[in-house]
XYZ file of C-alpha atoms in Angstrom:
713
model
C 21.712 14.397 1.475
C 20.420 14.885 -2.060
C 17.305 17.053 -1.954
C 15.597 16.377 -5.273
C 15.235 14.094 -8.260
C 14.068 15.040 -11.741
C 11.995 12.434 -13.582
C 11.781 13.055 -17.308
C 11.063 11.048 -20.440
C 12.436 10.642 -23.930
C 8.984 10.976 -25.497
C 5.219 11.112 -24.907
C 3.200 8.329 -23.266
C 6.321 6.884 -21.736
C 4.815 5.859 -18.402
C 6.580 8.732 -16.635
C 3.660 9.201 -14.245
C 3.807 5.535 -13.270
C 7.469 5.929 -12.343
C 6.706 9.121 -10.432
C 4.137 7.301 -8.289
C 6.639 4.534 -7.540
C 9.397 6.992 -6.621
C 7.075 9.070 -4.419
C 6.086 5.992 -2.433
C 9.718 4.917 -2.199
C 10.798 8.288 -0.783
C 7.892 8.582 1.642
C 9.206 5.473 3.388
C 12.418 7.289 4.205
C 11.634 10.905 4.912
C 8.940 13.193 6.159
C 8.202 16.166 3.883
C 8.371 15.037 0.273
C 7.144 17.637 -2.212
C 6.080 17.362 -5.839
C 6.944 19.962 -8.462
C 6.253 20.403 -12.166
C 8.338 23.154 -13.776
C 5.888 23.812 -16.638
C 2.191 22.952 -16.767
C -0.366 23.441 -19.530
C -2.859 25.640 -17.676
C -2.930 27.148 -14.193
C -6.733 27.483 -14.069
C -7.324 23.846 -14.990
C -5.102 22.197 -12.367
C -2.480 19.888 -13.883
C -3.664 16.262 -13.816
C -0.374 14.924 -12.427
C -0.296 17.513 -9.645
C -3.883 16.565 -8.779
C -3.007 12.864 -8.840
C 0.149 13.050 -6.716
C -1.029 15.666 -4.214
C -4.357 13.900 -3.639
C -3.157 10.303 -3.468
C -0.164 11.035 -1.230
C -2.075 13.668 0.760
C 0.498 16.407 0.203
C -0.288 19.529 2.189
C 1.498 22.071 -0.017
C -0.396 24.866 -1.811
C -1.103 23.935 -5.426
C 0.346 27.203 -6.708
C 3.744 26.217 -5.258
C 3.746 22.864 -7.039
C 4.387 24.280 -10.510
C 6.707 26.910 -11.904
C 5.054 28.477 -14.926
C 2.384 27.721 -17.519
C 3.227 26.594 -21.044
C 1.525 29.691 -22.439
C 3.653 31.995 -20.290
C 6.827 30.083 -21.169
C 6.074 30.221 -24.900
C 5.334 33.939 -24.739
C 8.620 34.693 -22.951
C 10.640 32.435 -25.255
C 9.141 34.033 -28.381
C 10.537 37.383 -27.218
C 13.970 35.975 -26.537
C 13.482 35.957 -22.790
C 14.236 32.301 -22.160
C 16.260 33.243 -19.098
C 13.124 34.543 -17.432
C 11.438 31.173 -17.916
C 14.187 29.442 -15.952
C 14.191 32.224 -13.369
C 10.455 31.896 -12.793
C 10.792 28.129 -12.364
C 13.696 28.450 -9.922
C 11.924 31.094 -7.835
C 8.805 28.982 -7.467
C 10.852 25.841 -6.803
C 12.789 27.574 -4.005
C 9.531 28.587 -2.321
C 8.474 24.949 -2.210
C 11.968 23.826 -1.205
C 11.700 25.788 2.051
C 8.834 23.516 3.090
C 10.335 20.182 2.024
C 13.063 17.713 2.874
C 13.011 16.362 -0.661
C 11.288 17.272 -3.924
C 10.315 14.983 -6.774
C 10.286 17.010 -9.982
C 8.390 15.681 -12.985
C 9.360 16.930 -16.440
C 7.275 18.750 -18.995
C 4.632 17.355 -21.348
C 4.274 18.210 -25.042
C 5.632 21.742 -25.028
C 7.268 20.968 -28.347
C 6.320 18.576 -31.128
C 9.930 17.340 -31.291
C 10.824 14.832 -28.565
C 14.532 15.687 -28.689
C 13.864 19.394 -28.224
C 11.415 18.591 -25.434
C 14.147 16.691 -23.623
C 16.594 19.565 -24.141
C 14.155 21.795 -22.237
C 13.975 19.300 -19.389
C 17.747 18.844 -19.334
C 18.194 22.596 -18.999
C 15.620 22.849 -16.230
C 17.121 19.919 -14.309
C 20.568 21.493 -14.499
C 19.313 24.800 -13.124
C 17.546 23.027 -10.288
C 20.732 21.071 -9.499
C 18.766 17.874 -9.964
C 19.979 14.411 -10.746
C 17.863 12.872 -13.498
C 15.929 9.628 -13.568
C 15.314 8.947 -17.239
C 12.208 7.151 -18.504
C 11.913 5.703 -22.013
C 9.064 3.709 -23.500
C 9.764 0.580 -25.506
C 6.143 0.226 -26.611
C 5.881 -0.502 -30.342
C 9.572 0.304 -30.806
C 12.496 -1.814 -31.859
C 15.450 -2.339 -29.549
C 17.509 0.000 -31.744
C 14.900 2.760 -31.580
C 14.582 2.519 -27.806
C 18.352 2.489 -27.216
C 18.831 5.409 -29.610
C 16.225 7.534 -27.830
C 18.032 6.973 -24.536
C 21.445 7.747 -26.018
C 20.153 11.025 -27.502
C 18.730 12.028 -24.122
C 21.960 11.166 -22.297
C 23.943 13.172 -24.848
C 21.723 16.170 -24.162
C 22.392 15.792 -20.446
C 26.150 15.466 -20.970
C 26.248 18.658 -23.012
C 24.777 20.478 -20.052
C 26.998 18.705 -17.499
C 23.887 17.072 -16.121
C 23.887 13.806 -14.231
C 21.690 10.794 -14.776
C 21.408 8.309 -11.907
C 19.227 5.739 -13.625
C 17.265 4.667 -16.669
C 13.893 2.928 -16.576
C 12.560 1.392 -19.784
C 8.794 0.897 -19.674
C 6.204 -1.151 -21.557
C 8.485 -3.846 -22.955
C 8.354 -7.610 -23.261
C 10.657 -9.268 -20.667
C 13.166 -10.665 -23.186
C 13.245 -7.404 -25.112
C 13.822 -5.556 -21.845
C 16.851 -7.719 -21.061
C 18.288 -7.025 -24.507
C 17.804 -3.270 -24.081
C 19.491 -3.337 -20.663
C 22.464 -5.235 -22.110
C 22.787 -2.856 -25.066
C 22.615 0.215 -22.840
C 25.098 -1.222 -20.342
C 27.584 -1.929 -23.139
C 27.041 1.538 -24.599
C 27.537 3.298 -21.267
C 30.708 1.354 -20.524
C 32.205 2.827 -23.692
C 31.392 6.418 -22.757
C 34.201 8.621 -21.489
C 32.421 11.111 -19.288
C 31.627 11.793 -15.666
C 29.743 8.499 -15.347
C 32.452 6.165 -14.065
C 32.391 2.415 -13.581
C 32.671 3.085 -9.829
C 29.248 4.746 -9.930
C 27.281 2.979 -12.664
C 23.809 3.952 -13.778
C 20.929 1.855 -12.563
C 19.051 0.376 -15.522
C 15.698 -1.367 -15.212
C 13.056 -2.599 -17.640
C 9.403 -2.739 -16.628
C 7.246 -5.205 -18.493
C 4.078 -4.112 -20.246
C 1.167 -4.212 -17.807
C -2.082 -4.187 -19.840
C -4.248 -3.219 -16.874
C -2.532 0.186 -16.612
C -3.710 1.200 -20.081
C -7.312 0.284 -19.374
C -9.665 3.274 -19.056
C -12.473 3.376 -16.538
C -16.147 3.776 -17.372
C -16.101 7.324 -15.984
C -13.185 8.269 -18.254
C -15.044 6.966 -21.288
C -18.224 8.750 -20.240
C -16.343 12.055 -19.912
C -14.469 11.608 -23.189
C -17.699 10.923 -25.118
C -19.742 13.487 -23.149
C -22.004 10.670 -22.037
C -24.844 10.534 -19.557
C -24.787 7.907 -16.833
C -28.210 6.257 -16.762
C -27.621 3.470 -14.215
C -24.839 2.032 -12.071
C -23.262 5.227 -10.758
C -21.528 3.238 -8.003
C -19.529 1.227 -10.558
C -18.028 3.963 -12.729
C -14.482 3.108 -11.631
C -14.617 -0.286 -13.320
C -11.750 -0.869 -15.726
C -12.535 -1.605 -19.369
C -10.348 -4.452 -20.669
C -11.713 -4.228 -24.211
C -14.860 -3.361 -26.106
C -17.348 -5.349 -28.103
C -19.771 -3.857 -30.636
C -23.031 -5.755 -30.257
C -24.607 -5.675 -33.707
C -25.349 -9.398 -34.043
C -28.090 -11.594 -32.653
C -27.705 -12.677 -29.049
C -26.660 -16.226 -29.844
C -23.655 -14.791 -31.694
C -22.894 -11.973 -29.264
C -22.749 -13.945 -25.998
C -19.872 -16.287 -26.981
C -17.782 -13.272 -27.972
C -18.085 -11.452 -24.640
C -14.879 -11.454 -22.566
C -14.211 -10.465 -18.970
C -14.104 -6.679 -18.586
C -15.655 -5.893 -21.975
C -17.541 -2.671 -22.592
C -20.545 -3.587 -24.726
C -21.287 -0.890 -27.323
C -24.757 -1.082 -28.836
C -27.518 1.233 -30.082
C -29.766 2.420 -27.262
C -32.830 0.753 -28.768
C -31.385 -2.790 -28.616
C -33.471 -3.920 -25.652
C -32.468 -7.537 -26.236
C -28.750 -6.746 -25.843
C -29.348 -4.538 -22.800
C -31.405 -7.150 -20.941
C -28.981 -9.923 -21.918
C -26.029 -7.926 -20.558
C -27.773 -7.358 -17.238
C -28.593 -11.069 -17.041
C -24.966 -11.885 -17.856
C -23.752 -9.598 -15.057
C -26.048 -11.334 -12.583
C -25.166 -14.838 -13.743
C -22.491 -16.773 -11.861
C -21.766 -18.757 -15.038
C -20.922 -15.726 -17.198
C -17.859 -13.500 -17.262
C -18.205 -10.042 -15.736
C -18.581 -7.232 -18.241
C -17.440 -3.694 -17.451
C -20.565 -1.902 -18.619
C -22.871 -0.848 -21.441
C -22.435 2.087 -23.826
C -25.699 3.007 -25.565
C -25.162 4.923 -28.793
C -27.147 7.182 -31.115
C -28.620 9.244 -28.285
C -31.189 6.480 -27.822
C -32.314 5.304 -24.392
C -34.360 2.271 -23.346
C -38.125 2.505 -23.622
C -40.123 3.105 -20.411
C -41.021 -0.584 -20.062
C -37.389 -1.674 -20.465
C -36.222 1.123 -18.146
C -38.689 -0.096 -15.504
C -37.139 -3.565 -15.758
C -33.618 -2.150 -15.457
C -34.605 -0.140 -12.376
C -34.990 -3.416 -10.536
C -31.293 -4.063 -11.103
C -30.152 -0.434 -11.163
C -26.899 -0.966 -9.301
C -25.801 -4.040 -11.233
C -24.068 -2.509 -14.225
C -22.917 0.967 -15.329
C -24.976 2.022 -18.365
C -23.963 5.192 -20.234
C -25.760 6.912 -23.093
C -23.860 8.917 -25.764
C -24.968 10.946 -28.766
C -22.380 9.430 -31.134
C -23.431 6.648 -33.442
C -21.985 3.195 -32.848
C -18.947 3.300 -35.144
C -17.702 6.806 -34.111
C -18.258 5.904 -30.457
C -16.253 2.678 -30.830
C -13.457 4.589 -32.565
C -13.234 7.115 -29.726
C -13.170 4.364 -27.115
C -10.415 2.576 -29.016
C -8.286 5.732 -29.222
C -8.818 6.799 -25.613
C -5.603 7.129 -23.562
C -6.334 5.902 -20.035
C -5.422 8.232 -17.212
C -4.800 7.586 -13.526
C -7.286 8.865 -10.999
C -6.116 9.438 -7.408
C -9.274 7.611 -6.331
C -8.617 4.560 -8.511
C -6.992 2.550 -5.703
C -6.919 -0.674 -7.685
C -4.960 0.813 -10.585
C -2.514 2.600 -8.265
C -2.036 -0.617 -6.300
C -1.216 -2.362 -9.586
C 1.207 0.456 -10.493
C 3.063 0.103 -7.193
C 3.170 -3.682 -7.462
C 4.566 -3.470 -11.005
C 7.154 -0.861 -10.020
C 8.338 -2.836 -6.990
C 8.485 -6.054 -8.966
C 10.862 -4.757 -11.657
C 12.866 -2.073 -9.832
C 15.346 -2.733 -7.024
C 13.862 -0.097 -4.750
C 16.615 -0.484 -2.144
C 19.356 0.325 -4.663
C 17.338 3.149 -6.165
C 16.776 4.649 -2.710
C 20.488 4.436 -1.923
C 21.235 6.162 -5.203
C 18.767 8.968 -4.665
C 19.413 9.521 -0.956
C 22.902 9.385 0.474
C 21.917 9.947 4.106
C 18.924 8.369 5.790
C 16.760 10.588 7.943
C 15.705 9.584 11.458
C 12.216 11.037 11.052
C 9.515 8.402 10.881
C 6.022 9.577 9.979
C 2.822 7.526 10.141
C 2.808 7.164 6.366
C 6.442 6.079 6.388
C 5.741 3.488 9.094
C 2.770 2.054 7.194
C 4.778 1.878 3.979
C 7.652 0.172 5.819
C 5.238 -2.468 7.087
C 4.170 -3.291 3.531
C 7.754 -3.293 2.261
C 9.064 -5.551 5.028
C 6.166 -7.976 4.792
C 6.515 -8.435 1.045
C 10.299 -8.938 1.309
C 9.656 -12.468 2.622
C 6.047 -13.371 1.953
C 4.227 -15.254 4.673
C 0.959 -17.188 4.578
C -1.763 -15.490 6.630
C -5.193 -16.994 7.246
C -8.205 -14.684 7.561
C -11.125 -16.551 9.173
C -13.695 -13.854 8.335
C -13.543 -14.461 4.596
C -17.150 -13.477 3.926
C -16.721 -9.952 5.363
C -16.502 -7.156 2.749
C -13.659 -5.269 4.464
C -11.608 -8.454 4.675
C -12.148 -9.119 0.968
C -11.181 -5.591 -0.053
C -8.057 -5.690 2.126
C -7.180 -9.107 0.697
C -7.294 -7.760 -2.849
C -4.841 -4.986 -1.931
C -2.499 -7.392 -0.149
C -2.519 -9.913 -2.990
C -2.105 -7.346 -5.760
C 0.879 -5.837 -3.983
C 2.218 -9.332 -3.292
C 2.526 -8.587 0.427
C 1.389 -11.998 1.720
C -0.248 -15.221 0.619
C -3.798 -15.417 1.925
C -6.284 -18.118 2.838
C -9.874 -17.030 3.408
C -12.234 -19.189 5.480
C -15.935 -19.426 4.747
C -18.463 -20.723 2.272
C -16.740 -20.760 -1.113
C -19.869 -19.942 -3.123
C -20.658 -16.995 -0.854
C -17.119 -15.630 -1.033
C -16.881 -15.983 -4.822
C -20.268 -14.295 -5.175
C -19.114 -11.357 -3.035
C -15.816 -11.079 -4.901
C -17.796 -10.731 -8.116
C -20.357 -8.411 -6.524
C -17.643 -6.033 -5.286
C -15.754 -6.171 -8.596
C -12.598 -7.571 -6.982
C -9.789 -9.502 -8.671
C -8.227 -12.165 -6.465
C -7.284 -15.017 -8.744
C -4.570 -16.327 -6.407
C -6.590 -16.359 -3.187
C -7.111 -19.693 -1.443
C -10.577 -20.313 0.003
C -11.382 -23.069 2.501
C -14.749 -24.097 3.875
C -13.599 -25.829 7.110
C -16.060 -28.766 7.161
C -15.162 -29.610 3.558
C -11.405 -29.305 4.037
C -9.119 -32.264 3.407
C -7.581 -31.625 6.852
C -10.870 -31.370 8.743
C -10.743 -34.840 10.305
C -7.030 -34.539 11.055
C -7.605 -31.213 12.839
C -10.436 -32.741 14.882
C -8.169 -35.523 16.102
C -5.336 -33.090 16.906
C -7.651 -30.718 18.744
C -9.140 -33.597 20.729
C -5.644 -34.797 21.690
C -4.673 -31.296 22.809
C -7.826 -30.710 24.875
C -8.761 -34.223 26.053
C -7.297 -33.519 29.490
C -9.843 -30.712 29.836
C -12.656 -33.255 29.506
C -13.812 -32.492 25.964
C -15.421 -35.163 23.802
C -14.698 -36.043 20.157
C -18.107 -34.585 19.306
C -17.145 -31.297 20.935
C -13.861 -31.273 18.996
C -15.847 -31.851 15.796
C -18.085 -28.855 16.539
C -15.127 -26.628 17.424
C -13.387 -27.303 14.108
C -16.438 -25.923 12.320
C -15.690 -22.570 13.961
C -13.512 -20.433 11.683
C -11.252 -19.028 14.423
C -10.560 -22.492 15.854
C -9.924 -23.929 12.391
C -7.603 -21.025 11.460
C -5.632 -21.448 14.685
C -5.268 -25.163 13.979
C -3.884 -24.301 10.524
C -1.081 -22.407 12.259
C -0.482 -25.232 14.722
C -0.250 -27.720 11.837
C 2.182 -25.517 9.917
C -0.341 -24.819 7.147
C -0.292 -21.063 7.820
C 2.154 -18.636 9.421
C -0.268 -16.326 11.206
C -3.898 -15.318 11.684
C -5.833 -12.036 11.768
C -9.430 -11.962 13.006
C -11.798 -9.718 14.939
C -13.587 -7.588 12.336
C -16.830 -9.390 13.227
C -15.648 -11.459 16.223
C -14.898 -10.402 19.792
C -11.373 -10.233 21.158
C -12.114 -13.249 23.339
C -13.257 -15.277 20.317
C -9.959 -14.486 18.600
C -7.573 -15.032 21.513
C -9.200 -18.014 23.246
C -8.387 -20.564 20.495
C -4.836 -19.217 20.293
C -4.322 -19.777 24.015
C -5.918 -23.219 23.915
C -4.123 -24.496 20.808
C -0.932 -22.461 20.401
C -0.361 -21.342 24.017
C 2.301 -18.840 25.052
C 6.044 -18.885 24.448
C 8.116 -20.715 27.080
C 9.446 -17.426 28.486
C 5.973 -15.811 28.614
C 3.236 -16.485 31.133
C 0.682 -14.106 29.627
C -0.454 -12.673 26.302
C -0.207 -8.896 26.155
C -0.474 -6.197 23.523
C 1.128 -3.014 22.270
C -0.104 -0.080 20.228
C 2.196 1.582 17.716
C 1.567 5.295 18.213
C 2.646 7.067 15.030
C 3.239 10.703 15.910
C 4.147 13.398 13.433
C 7.849 12.558 13.417
C 8.325 9.273 15.323
C 6.731 5.989 16.351
C 6.255 5.119 20.028
C 5.141 1.838 21.592
C 2.404 1.728 24.253
C 1.727 -1.426 26.274
C -0.532 -2.960 27.467
C -3.613 -1.121 26.192
C -5.958 -3.987 25.315
C -5.551 -7.266 27.222
C -4.504 -7.298 30.915
C -6.677 -5.239 33.316
C -4.535 -5.378 36.485
C -1.092 -6.914 35.859
C 0.992 -7.626 38.959
C 4.676 -6.668 39.176
C 5.897 -9.908 37.564
C 3.392 -9.573 34.708
C 4.198 -5.888 34.266
C 7.890 -6.732 33.960
C 7.074 -9.421 31.404
C 4.987 -6.937 29.391
C 7.957 -4.550 29.397
C 10.425 -7.183 28.123
C 8.017 -8.550 25.508
C 7.169 -5.035 24.308
C 10.860 -4.256 23.926
C 11.314 -7.391 21.839
C 8.323 -6.466 19.682
C 9.665 -2.942 19.175
C 13.031 -4.317 18.061
C 11.300 -6.486 15.440
C 9.870 -3.286 13.929
C 13.175 -1.380 14.018
C 12.255 0.783 17.005
C 15.155 1.110 19.418
C 13.827 -0.109 22.796
C 14.122 2.510 25.543
C 11.636 1.468 28.231
C 9.737 3.796 30.564
C 7.610 2.092 33.220
C 5.007 4.695 34.021
C 3.512 5.774 37.318
C 2.205 8.927 38.984
C 5.652 9.773 40.378
C 9.221 9.816 39.106
C 12.189 8.114 40.714
C 12.081 7.850 44.498
C 9.806 10.838 45.051
C 6.537 8.966 45.474
C 5.242 6.233 47.749
C 2.169 4.017 47.740
C 0.961 0.613 46.611
C 0.661 1.478 42.933
C 4.026 3.197 42.580
C 5.718 0.436 44.594
C 4.336 -2.109 42.127
C 5.908 -0.235 39.224
C 9.212 0.154 41.080
C 9.289 -3.589 41.761
C 8.320 -4.353 38.140
C 11.153 -2.189 36.829
C 13.696 -4.056 38.936
C 12.322 -7.447 37.820
C 12.420 -6.266 34.203
C 16.086 -5.255 34.515
C 16.938 -8.691 35.929
C 15.023 -10.428 33.122
C 16.741 -8.275 30.518
C 20.191 -9.087 31.932
C 19.356 -12.793 31.992
C 18.275 -12.628 28.337
C 21.342 -10.496 27.427
C 19.080 -7.784 25.997
C 21.087 -4.773 27.250
C 17.903 -2.763 27.711
C 17.575 0.762 29.057
C 14.740 0.611 31.619
C 13.502 3.326 33.968
C 10.687 3.220 36.486
C 8.730 4.527 38.106
C 8.645 7.576 35.833
C 5.921 10.025 34.810
C 4.946 10.381 31.173
C 6.199 13.954 30.820
C 9.634 13.036 32.205
C 9.805 10.033 29.900
C 8.938 11.889 26.701
C 10.150 15.482 27.190
C 13.905 16.115 27.442
C 13.484 19.479 29.167
C 11.296 17.968 31.904
C 13.680 15.016 32.198
C 16.595 17.338 33.022
C 14.727 18.526 36.107
C 13.030 15.359 37.307
C 15.595 12.683 36.449
C 18.754 14.341 35.056
C 21.034 11.283 35.105
C 18.648 8.834 33.442
C 19.364 7.295 30.021
C 15.625 6.815 29.527
C 14.105 10.091 30.689
C 13.309 12.332 27.718
C 14.261 9.577 25.254
C 11.768 6.774 25.886
C 10.311 4.894 22.948
C 8.364 2.264 24.907
C 5.797 3.274 27.514
C 4.540 0.569 29.875
C 1.324 1.546 31.666
C 0.550 0.222 35.162
C -2.919 -1.056 34.216
C -5.374 -1.365 31.319
C -7.478 1.578 32.453
C -4.501 3.953 32.250
C -3.099 2.514 29.036
C -6.333 2.365 27.071
C -7.425 5.873 28.011
C -3.961 7.355 27.445
C -3.530 5.966 23.943
C -7.002 7.166 22.946
C -6.362 10.600 24.451
C -3.070 10.954 22.568
C -4.686 9.665 19.373
C -7.602 12.081 19.498
C -5.810 15.168 20.795
C -2.605 15.013 18.745
C -3.810 13.426 15.519
C -1.492 10.463 16.054
C -2.196 7.309 14.059
C -2.696 4.318 16.353
C -1.775 0.971 14.777
C -2.803 -2.106 16.705
C -3.366 -3.694 19.097
C -0.519 -6.072 18.267
C -0.601 -9.235 20.351
C 2.613 -10.611 21.819
C 3.635 -13.594 23.883
C 1.996 -16.300 21.743
C 4.060 -19.043 20.126
C 2.863 -17.971 16.694
C 1.439 -14.626 15.568
C -2.291 -14.057 15.999
C -3.707 -10.548 15.934
C -7.065 -9.083 16.810
C -8.931 -6.429 14.821
C -11.386 -3.909 16.145
C -14.915 -4.556 14.937
C -14.883 -0.968 13.673
C -11.664 -1.487 11.704
C -11.133 -0.006 8.256
C -9.651 -1.699 5.197
C -6.390 0.154 5.896
C -6.370 -1.173 9.478
C -6.712 -4.713 8.165
C -3.913 -4.254 5.614
C -1.598 -2.891 8.328
C -2.470 -5.651 10.796
C -1.885 -8.398 8.237
C 1.484 -6.849 7.355
C 2.398 -6.683 11.056
C 1.409 -10.323 11.507
C 3.572 -11.298 8.540
C 6.568 -9.443 9.991
C 6.047 -11.190 13.331
C 5.970 -14.505 11.467
C 9.207 -13.597 9.692
C 10.909 -12.901 13.026
C 9.765 -16.239 14.425
C 10.448 -18.264 11.285
C 12.621 -21.204 12.126
C 11.891 -20.895 15.836
C 9.610 -23.748 16.862
C 8.639 -23.750 20.524
C 8.291 -27.337 21.722
C 6.501 -28.414 24.854
């Protein structure tokens, strides 16, 4: 297995960091300990911005001093005395220290050590060779002709060839789509004519990433720091992105028509009319959102105006700077936007852009020749996102007015994971989207009573439930309920799955699903599993949320259904049916139930041609620990190798999963409902935004697995 990749660029401001983020996420789906290393940084005291970004966002646990080789000052000093060899030696020594802690290392090349781009690349080519790294080359096409971009790549490849280095791929950034296609064609033709170690049997991967304007937009906090500004109001909105700026020197009637979404309004600090108008604009539902206000000249609003602003203090970020208006505008215009590890929206956009233009599967195969079996919590979560977005499903979220649902929806839509319909009052939802500063242009919002399908759903619901004695009036009232309406959307084929429960009870989520969708023909009950993401693997626990006292038949059904769910998520099903004794050693009502359930489960598995490994009764330690298994059940194919753990009752299952979660630091994902005809999943009312994102992705994957399978009565 290859153990590193070296990402370097042909020149400054190439988007190298963007590619690094994409590659880091790609690798974390496939292996456990991925490190990040920069051979040369500007200053050791002021921690390198890219090391801060990558280590913080991806939660890398390595010491910062191991994540870089040497400072630029130290390298320059050694090189000036003819001791270039010591520079490489220092880098290799530090790299090897990090290597001992990693399965794979992403190396990111140097920045601006030399004024000459070609010489800069020579340094990186030499470093990559001495680290035995394959190179992923990044070149910017921004404000360059096709010839200039192609030439910069050819010069870099020539430098690599001179050093016997190897390039596995080229990524051209910041280009128009048609220009990108032309560059790819030109480079492909050029490489086909080269007579070197790059053969046609192992061609370079070449991709072009279109210009994404949002990535070059600075945040208010970046502008405030660059201009040494003072934040007067709106400290909770400093991460807003500035799409452009507008110098407000005219009268209001001329300024307002010129304001665009995301503008930073730059105006002298004594222009009370502009300040008040901007606050009114931010509060108005008929005006476009502005990013903030920059008050120039060291002037601040008068006490009476400040008192007015205090009533709307958290509406808009307002920053005061000492510069006069024109110098301040010039600095804002020339500011190069960075990437903060806490700017989730920008990083989400980066990942979406990377995944849209790069064939991540091919790139992964190129970088890694052998796949690891380790599966960390982060890897599992990333796999969920990747699998869901591979075949986008339509998920309805009934709790569309809830803040956590809205924030999760923005992430899911920006990463193009699923298509989403939110239920609720449209005016309320749009108001909250604006209030939270979210961008969800493609989201579909339905207010059930005003839906074009409302009457049709009422009639269908009445037909389904008439035998239970309901009236048309009752059906009408039920369709006003968001969970009932969402479930009917699935029944009608207008959505593929539903996620609810952030503000509703489990019963309120599951009851409509049972009444309208019902269970699969081969299932008599709805059950659940938890995905328990341990440090190096993912286990399945069932049932930890739904059935208090399942009998032997139900326990067997939970085992089979859990195995099928595990298989959907690429977990090899090895089923342990748990009890307080192992094998034939114990007796009693409870252990007999598990023994009977295991036998029924084997018969069901054979009937369904599942070829499942099932053991029970078995104790948890014998199921999970190979050394214990050798003593307690030496001839079992399950003991010591179980991946699915079926608990005898809800009390045991719920307490066990929480005990493992709290004591081992495992990440618990779920509960995931199973047994329904179509996927419906329940959230905890204490769920986080991340929980919602994961649950929606899981629901989408369940919908993918059931796509084309319609269970008829």
